[in-house]
mmCIF file of C-alpha atoms and ligand atoms in Angstrom:
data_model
loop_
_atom_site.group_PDB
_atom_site.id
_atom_site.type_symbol
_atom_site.label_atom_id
_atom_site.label_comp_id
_atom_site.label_asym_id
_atom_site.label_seq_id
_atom_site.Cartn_x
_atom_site.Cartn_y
_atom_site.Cartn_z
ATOM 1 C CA UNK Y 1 11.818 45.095 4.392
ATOM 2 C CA UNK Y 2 11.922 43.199 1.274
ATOM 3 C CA UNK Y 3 14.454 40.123 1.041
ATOM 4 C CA UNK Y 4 14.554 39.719 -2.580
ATOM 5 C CA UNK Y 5 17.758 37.966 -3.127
ATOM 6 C CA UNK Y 6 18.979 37.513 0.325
ATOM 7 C CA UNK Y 7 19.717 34.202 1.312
ATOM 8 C CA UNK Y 8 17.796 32.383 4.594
ATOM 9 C CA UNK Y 9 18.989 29.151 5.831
ATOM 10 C CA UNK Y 10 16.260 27.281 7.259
ATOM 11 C CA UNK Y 11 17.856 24.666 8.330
ATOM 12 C CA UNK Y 12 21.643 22.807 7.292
ATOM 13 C CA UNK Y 13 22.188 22.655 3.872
ATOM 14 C CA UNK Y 14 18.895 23.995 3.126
ATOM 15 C CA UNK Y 15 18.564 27.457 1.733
ATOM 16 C CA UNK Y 16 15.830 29.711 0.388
ATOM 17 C CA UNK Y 17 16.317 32.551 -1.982
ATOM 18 C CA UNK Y 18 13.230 34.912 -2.361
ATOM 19 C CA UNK Y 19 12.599 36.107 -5.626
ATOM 20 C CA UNK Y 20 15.559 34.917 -7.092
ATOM 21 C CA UNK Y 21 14.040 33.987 -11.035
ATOM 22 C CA UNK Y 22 13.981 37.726 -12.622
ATOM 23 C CA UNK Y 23 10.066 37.961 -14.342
ATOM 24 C CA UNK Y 24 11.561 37.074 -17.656
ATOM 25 C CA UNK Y 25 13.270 34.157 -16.544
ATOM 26 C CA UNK Y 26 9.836 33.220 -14.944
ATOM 27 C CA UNK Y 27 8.049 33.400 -18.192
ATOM 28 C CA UNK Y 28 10.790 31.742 -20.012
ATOM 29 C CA UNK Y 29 10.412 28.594 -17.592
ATOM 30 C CA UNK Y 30 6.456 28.556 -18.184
ATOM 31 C CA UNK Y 31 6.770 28.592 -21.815
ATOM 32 C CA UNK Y 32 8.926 25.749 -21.720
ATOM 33 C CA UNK Y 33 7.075 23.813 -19.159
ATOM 34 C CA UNK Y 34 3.907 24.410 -21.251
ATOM 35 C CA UNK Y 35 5.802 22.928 -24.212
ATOM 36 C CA UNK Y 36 7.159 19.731 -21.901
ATOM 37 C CA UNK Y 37 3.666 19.609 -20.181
ATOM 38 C CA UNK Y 38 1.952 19.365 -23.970
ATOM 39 C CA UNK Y 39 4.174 16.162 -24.641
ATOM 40 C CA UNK Y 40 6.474 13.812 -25.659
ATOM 41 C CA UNK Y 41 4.419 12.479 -22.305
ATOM 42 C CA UNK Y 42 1.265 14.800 -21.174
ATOM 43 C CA UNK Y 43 1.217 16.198 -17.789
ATOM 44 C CA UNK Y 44 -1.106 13.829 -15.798
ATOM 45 C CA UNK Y 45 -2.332 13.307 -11.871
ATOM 46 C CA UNK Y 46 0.498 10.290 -10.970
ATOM 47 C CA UNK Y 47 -1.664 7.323 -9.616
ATOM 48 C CA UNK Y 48 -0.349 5.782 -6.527
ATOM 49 C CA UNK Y 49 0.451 2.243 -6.049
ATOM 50 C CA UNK Y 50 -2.161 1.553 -4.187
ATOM 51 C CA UNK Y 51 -4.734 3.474 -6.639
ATOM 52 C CA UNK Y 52 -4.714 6.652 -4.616
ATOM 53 C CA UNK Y 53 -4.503 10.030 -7.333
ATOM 54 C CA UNK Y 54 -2.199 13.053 -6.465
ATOM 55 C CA UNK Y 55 -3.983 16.526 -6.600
ATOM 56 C CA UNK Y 56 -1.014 17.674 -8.415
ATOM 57 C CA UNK Y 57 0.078 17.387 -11.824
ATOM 58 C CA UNK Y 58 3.427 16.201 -12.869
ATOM 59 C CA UNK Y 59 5.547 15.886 -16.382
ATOM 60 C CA UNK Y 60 8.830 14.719 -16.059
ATOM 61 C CA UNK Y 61 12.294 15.843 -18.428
ATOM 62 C CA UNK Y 62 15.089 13.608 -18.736
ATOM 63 C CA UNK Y 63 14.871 10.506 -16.612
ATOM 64 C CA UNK Y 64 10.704 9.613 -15.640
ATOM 65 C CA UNK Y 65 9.483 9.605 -12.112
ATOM 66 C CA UNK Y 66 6.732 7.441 -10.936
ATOM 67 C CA UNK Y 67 6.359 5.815 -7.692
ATOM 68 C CA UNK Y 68 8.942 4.695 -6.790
ATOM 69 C CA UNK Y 69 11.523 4.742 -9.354
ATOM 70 C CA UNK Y 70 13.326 6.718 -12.659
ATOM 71 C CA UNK Y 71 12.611 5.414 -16.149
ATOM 72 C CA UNK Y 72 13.617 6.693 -19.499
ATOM 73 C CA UNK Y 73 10.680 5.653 -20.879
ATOM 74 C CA UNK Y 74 6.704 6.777 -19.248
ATOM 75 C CA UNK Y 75 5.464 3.823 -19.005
ATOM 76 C CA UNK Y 76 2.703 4.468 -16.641
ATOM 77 C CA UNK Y 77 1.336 7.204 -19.202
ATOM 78 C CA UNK Y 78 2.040 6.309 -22.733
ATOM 79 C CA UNK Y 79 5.385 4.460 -23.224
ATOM 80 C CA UNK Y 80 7.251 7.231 -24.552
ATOM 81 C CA UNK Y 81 10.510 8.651 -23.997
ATOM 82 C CA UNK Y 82 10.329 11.632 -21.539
ATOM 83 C CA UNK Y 83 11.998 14.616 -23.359
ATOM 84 C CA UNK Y 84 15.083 15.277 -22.737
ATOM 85 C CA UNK Y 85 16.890 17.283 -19.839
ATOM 86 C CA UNK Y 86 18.132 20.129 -21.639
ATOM 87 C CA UNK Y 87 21.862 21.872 -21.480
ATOM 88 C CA UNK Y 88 20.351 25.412 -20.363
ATOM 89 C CA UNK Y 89 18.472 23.644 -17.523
ATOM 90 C CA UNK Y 90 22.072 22.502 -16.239
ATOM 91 C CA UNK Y 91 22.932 26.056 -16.106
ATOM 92 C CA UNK Y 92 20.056 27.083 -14.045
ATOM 93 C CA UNK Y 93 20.669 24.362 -11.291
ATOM 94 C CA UNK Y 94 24.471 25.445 -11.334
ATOM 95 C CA UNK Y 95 23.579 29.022 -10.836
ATOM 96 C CA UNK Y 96 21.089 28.087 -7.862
ATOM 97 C CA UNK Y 97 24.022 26.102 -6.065
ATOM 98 C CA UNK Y 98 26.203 28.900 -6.416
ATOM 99 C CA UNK Y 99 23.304 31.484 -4.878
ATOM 100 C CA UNK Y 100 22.471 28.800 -2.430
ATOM 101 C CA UNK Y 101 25.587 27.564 -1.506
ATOM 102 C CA UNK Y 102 28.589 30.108 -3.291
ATOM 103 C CA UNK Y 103 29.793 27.029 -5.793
ATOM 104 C CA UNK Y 104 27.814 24.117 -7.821
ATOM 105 C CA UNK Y 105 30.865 21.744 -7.354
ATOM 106 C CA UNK Y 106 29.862 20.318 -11.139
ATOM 107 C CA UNK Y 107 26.181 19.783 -10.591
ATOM 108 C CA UNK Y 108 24.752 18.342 -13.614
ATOM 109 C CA UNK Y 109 20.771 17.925 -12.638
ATOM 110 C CA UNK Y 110 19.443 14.894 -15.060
ATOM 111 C CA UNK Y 111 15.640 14.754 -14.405
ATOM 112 C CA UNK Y 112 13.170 17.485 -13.652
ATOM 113 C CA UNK Y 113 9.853 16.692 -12.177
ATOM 114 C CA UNK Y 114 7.485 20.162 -13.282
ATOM 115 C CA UNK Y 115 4.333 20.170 -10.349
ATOM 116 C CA UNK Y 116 1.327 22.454 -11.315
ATOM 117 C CA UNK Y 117 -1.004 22.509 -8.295
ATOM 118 C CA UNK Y 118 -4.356 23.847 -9.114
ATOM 119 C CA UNK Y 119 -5.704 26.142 -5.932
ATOM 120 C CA UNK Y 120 -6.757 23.199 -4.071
ATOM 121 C CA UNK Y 121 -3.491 20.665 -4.969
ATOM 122 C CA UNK Y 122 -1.498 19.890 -1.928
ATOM 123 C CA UNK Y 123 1.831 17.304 -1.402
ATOM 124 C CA UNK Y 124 1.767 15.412 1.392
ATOM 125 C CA UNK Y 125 5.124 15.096 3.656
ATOM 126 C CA UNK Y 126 7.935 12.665 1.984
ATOM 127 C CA UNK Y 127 11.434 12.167 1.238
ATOM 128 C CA UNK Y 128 12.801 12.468 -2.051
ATOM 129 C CA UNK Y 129 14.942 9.189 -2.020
ATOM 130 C CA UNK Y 130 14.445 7.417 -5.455
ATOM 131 C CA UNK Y 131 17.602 9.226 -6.283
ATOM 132 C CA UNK Y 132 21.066 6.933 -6.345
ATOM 133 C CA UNK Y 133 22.697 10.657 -5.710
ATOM 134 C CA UNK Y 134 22.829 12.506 -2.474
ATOM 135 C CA UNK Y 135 23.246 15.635 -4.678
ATOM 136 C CA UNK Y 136 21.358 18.541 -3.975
ATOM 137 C CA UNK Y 137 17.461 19.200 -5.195
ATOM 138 C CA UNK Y 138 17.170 22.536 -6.484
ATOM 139 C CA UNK Y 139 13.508 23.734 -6.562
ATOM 140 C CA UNK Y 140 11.926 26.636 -8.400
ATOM 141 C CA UNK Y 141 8.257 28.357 -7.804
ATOM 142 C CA UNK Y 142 6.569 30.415 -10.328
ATOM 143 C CA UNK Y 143 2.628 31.541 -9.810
ATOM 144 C CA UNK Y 144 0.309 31.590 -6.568
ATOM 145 C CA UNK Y 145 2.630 31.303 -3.216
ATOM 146 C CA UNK Y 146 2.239 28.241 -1.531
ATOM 147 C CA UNK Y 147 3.009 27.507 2.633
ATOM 148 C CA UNK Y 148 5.901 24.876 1.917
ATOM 149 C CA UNK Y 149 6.844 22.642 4.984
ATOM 150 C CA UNK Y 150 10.489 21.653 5.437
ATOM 151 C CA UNK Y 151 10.859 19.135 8.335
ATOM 152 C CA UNK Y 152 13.272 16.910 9.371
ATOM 153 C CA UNK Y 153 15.104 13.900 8.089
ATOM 154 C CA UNK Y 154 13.561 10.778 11.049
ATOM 155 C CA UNK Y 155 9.646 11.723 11.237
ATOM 156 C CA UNK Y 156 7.067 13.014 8.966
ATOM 157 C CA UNK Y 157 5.638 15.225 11.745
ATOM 158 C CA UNK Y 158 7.377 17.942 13.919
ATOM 159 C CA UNK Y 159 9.552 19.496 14.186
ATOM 160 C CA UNK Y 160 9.469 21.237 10.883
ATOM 161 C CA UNK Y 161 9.049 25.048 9.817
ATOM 162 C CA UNK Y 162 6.297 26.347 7.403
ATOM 163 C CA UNK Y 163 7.668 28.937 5.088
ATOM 164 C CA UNK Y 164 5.859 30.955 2.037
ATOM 165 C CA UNK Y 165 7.393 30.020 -1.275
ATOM 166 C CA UNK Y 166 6.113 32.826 -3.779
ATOM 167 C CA UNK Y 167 6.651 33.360 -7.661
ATOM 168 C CA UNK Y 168 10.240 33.119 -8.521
ATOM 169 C CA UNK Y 169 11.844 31.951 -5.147
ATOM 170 C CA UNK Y 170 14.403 29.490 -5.093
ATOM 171 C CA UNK Y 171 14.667 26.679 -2.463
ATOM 172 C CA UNK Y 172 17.765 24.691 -2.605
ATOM 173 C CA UNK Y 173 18.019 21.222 -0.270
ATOM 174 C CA UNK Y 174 21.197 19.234 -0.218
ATOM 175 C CA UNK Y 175 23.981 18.374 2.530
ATOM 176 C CA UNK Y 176 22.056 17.270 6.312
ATOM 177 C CA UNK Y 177 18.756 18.136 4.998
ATOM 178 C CA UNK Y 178 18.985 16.266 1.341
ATOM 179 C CA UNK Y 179 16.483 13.854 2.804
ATOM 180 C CA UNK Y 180 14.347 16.333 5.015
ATOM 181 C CA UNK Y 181 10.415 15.159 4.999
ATOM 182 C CA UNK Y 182 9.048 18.396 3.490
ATOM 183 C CA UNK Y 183 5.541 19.198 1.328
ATOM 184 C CA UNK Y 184 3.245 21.747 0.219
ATOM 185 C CA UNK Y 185 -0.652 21.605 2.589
ATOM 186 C CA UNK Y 186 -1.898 24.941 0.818
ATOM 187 C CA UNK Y 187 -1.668 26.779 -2.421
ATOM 188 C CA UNK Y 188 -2.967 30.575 -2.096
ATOM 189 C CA UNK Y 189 -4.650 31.125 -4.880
ATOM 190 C CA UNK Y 190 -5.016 34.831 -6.630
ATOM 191 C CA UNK Y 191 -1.157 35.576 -4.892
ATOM 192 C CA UNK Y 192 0.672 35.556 -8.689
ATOM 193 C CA UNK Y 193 1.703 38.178 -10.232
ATOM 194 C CA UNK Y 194 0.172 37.519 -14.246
ATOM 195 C CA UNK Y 195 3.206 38.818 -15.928
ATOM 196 C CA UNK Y 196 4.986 35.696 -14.758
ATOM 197 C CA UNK Y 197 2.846 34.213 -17.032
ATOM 198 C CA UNK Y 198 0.599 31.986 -14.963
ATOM 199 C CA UNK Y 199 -2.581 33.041 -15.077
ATOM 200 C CA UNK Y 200 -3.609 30.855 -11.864
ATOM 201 C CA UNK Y 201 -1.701 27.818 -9.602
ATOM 202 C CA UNK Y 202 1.760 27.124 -8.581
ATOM 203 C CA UNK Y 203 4.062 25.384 -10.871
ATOM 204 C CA UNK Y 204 7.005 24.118 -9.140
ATOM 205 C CA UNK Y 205 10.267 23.027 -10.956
ATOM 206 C CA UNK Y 206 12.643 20.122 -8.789
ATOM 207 C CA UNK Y 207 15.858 19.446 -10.148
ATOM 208 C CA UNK Y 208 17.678 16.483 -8.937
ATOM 209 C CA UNK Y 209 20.589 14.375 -10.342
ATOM 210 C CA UNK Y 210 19.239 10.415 -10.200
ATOM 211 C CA UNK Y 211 22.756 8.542 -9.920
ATOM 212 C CA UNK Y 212 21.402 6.356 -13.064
ATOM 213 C CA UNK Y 213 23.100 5.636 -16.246
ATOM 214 C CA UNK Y 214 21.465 4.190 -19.652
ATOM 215 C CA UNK Y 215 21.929 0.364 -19.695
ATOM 216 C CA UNK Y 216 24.641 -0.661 -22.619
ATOM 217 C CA UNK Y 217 23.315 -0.745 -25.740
HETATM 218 C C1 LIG B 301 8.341 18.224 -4.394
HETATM 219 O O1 LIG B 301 8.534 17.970 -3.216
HETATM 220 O O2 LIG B 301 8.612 17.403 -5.267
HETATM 221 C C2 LIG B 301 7.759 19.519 -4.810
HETATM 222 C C3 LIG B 301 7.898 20.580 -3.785
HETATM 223 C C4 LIG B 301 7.184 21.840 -4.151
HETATM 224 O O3 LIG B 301 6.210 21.808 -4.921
HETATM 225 O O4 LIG B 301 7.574 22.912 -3.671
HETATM 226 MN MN1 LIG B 302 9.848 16.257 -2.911
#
């Protein structure tokens, strides 16, 4: 039976919607993820405060992630503005709330953080809490499926449920499980479809809204 579209709650306020990007809309998000991964700032490995390297590789749009906080600016790369979030990415996150949730309630996302995992990249369990926003994170998977863990919001460990995130599935966390542990311990490699236009790995889009505002001028 296939459940393309159908929505699954795996646990409150957290939703998955299998194959929810059309194949266009897949290969309209890689394009423009190659573009953001090419620069202002390159896609890089994020180092760790305490000098550890992440398997995966991140580029951020509108605010800058690195651990543990949002700047405009990349200054753990090379200083420079990350690009910026753009209006028909807005769109996209407001459409995902309304097929996750049946309204967006004005979500306006402000900072992307674009994953590519190579076939051996992993994320280890964590919260994502450098937000000032308890707004939803909206999170879209193009290329090779990947086992994604979504646990719960006191331990790293169980209870949690392992479910298979594949090319174009949506995965929406907001409400009781906004700050759900939850990572990625395998990436299936050869499981994409080409004609998403990924010709190996698992790029994984996370929208968020950061609760920050530019300092005055
Ligand atoms: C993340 O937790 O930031 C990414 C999750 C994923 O790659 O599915
Ligand atoms: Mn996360």
């Amino acid at each position: 039976m296939s459940m393309l579209g159908s929505r699954v709650e795996i646990a409150p306020g957290a939703v998955h919607v299998p194959g929810w990007l059309s194949v266009e809309e897949q290969r309209r998000l890689v394009a423009a993820c190659r573009a953001w991964a090419a620069g202002p700032v390159p896609i890089r490995h994020t180092v760790l405060p305490r000098g550890g390297v992440m398997s995966v590789q991140t580029v951020c749009i509108g605010w800058h992630w690195q651990p543990y906080q949002y700047t405009r600016t990349a200054d753990d790369v090379n200083g420079v503005r990350v690009a910026e979030f753009p209006g028909w990415m807005v769109q996209v996150g407001r459409r995902a709330l309304v097929a996750a949730y049946g309204g967006h309630d004005g979500y306006t996302p402000d900072t992307a953080l674009i994953n590519f995992y190579d076939g051996a990249a992993k994320l280890g369990m964590h919260q994502d809490k450098d937000e000032k926003s308890d707004a939803p994170v909206v999170s879209l998977s193009i290329g090779d499926t990947c086992t994604f863990r979504f646990g719960n919001t006191h331990t790293r460990t169980k209870p949690y449920t392992d479910i298979q995130l594949a090319s174009g599935d949506l995965f929406v966390f907001g409400g009781a499980s906004r700050y759900a542990y939850h990572g990625v311990p395998k990436v299936h490699p050869g499981t994409a479809d080409p004609a998403a236009g990924l010709a190996g790995g698992r790029l994984n889009i996370t929208m968020r809204v950061t609760g920050l505002a530019d300092a005055p001028l």
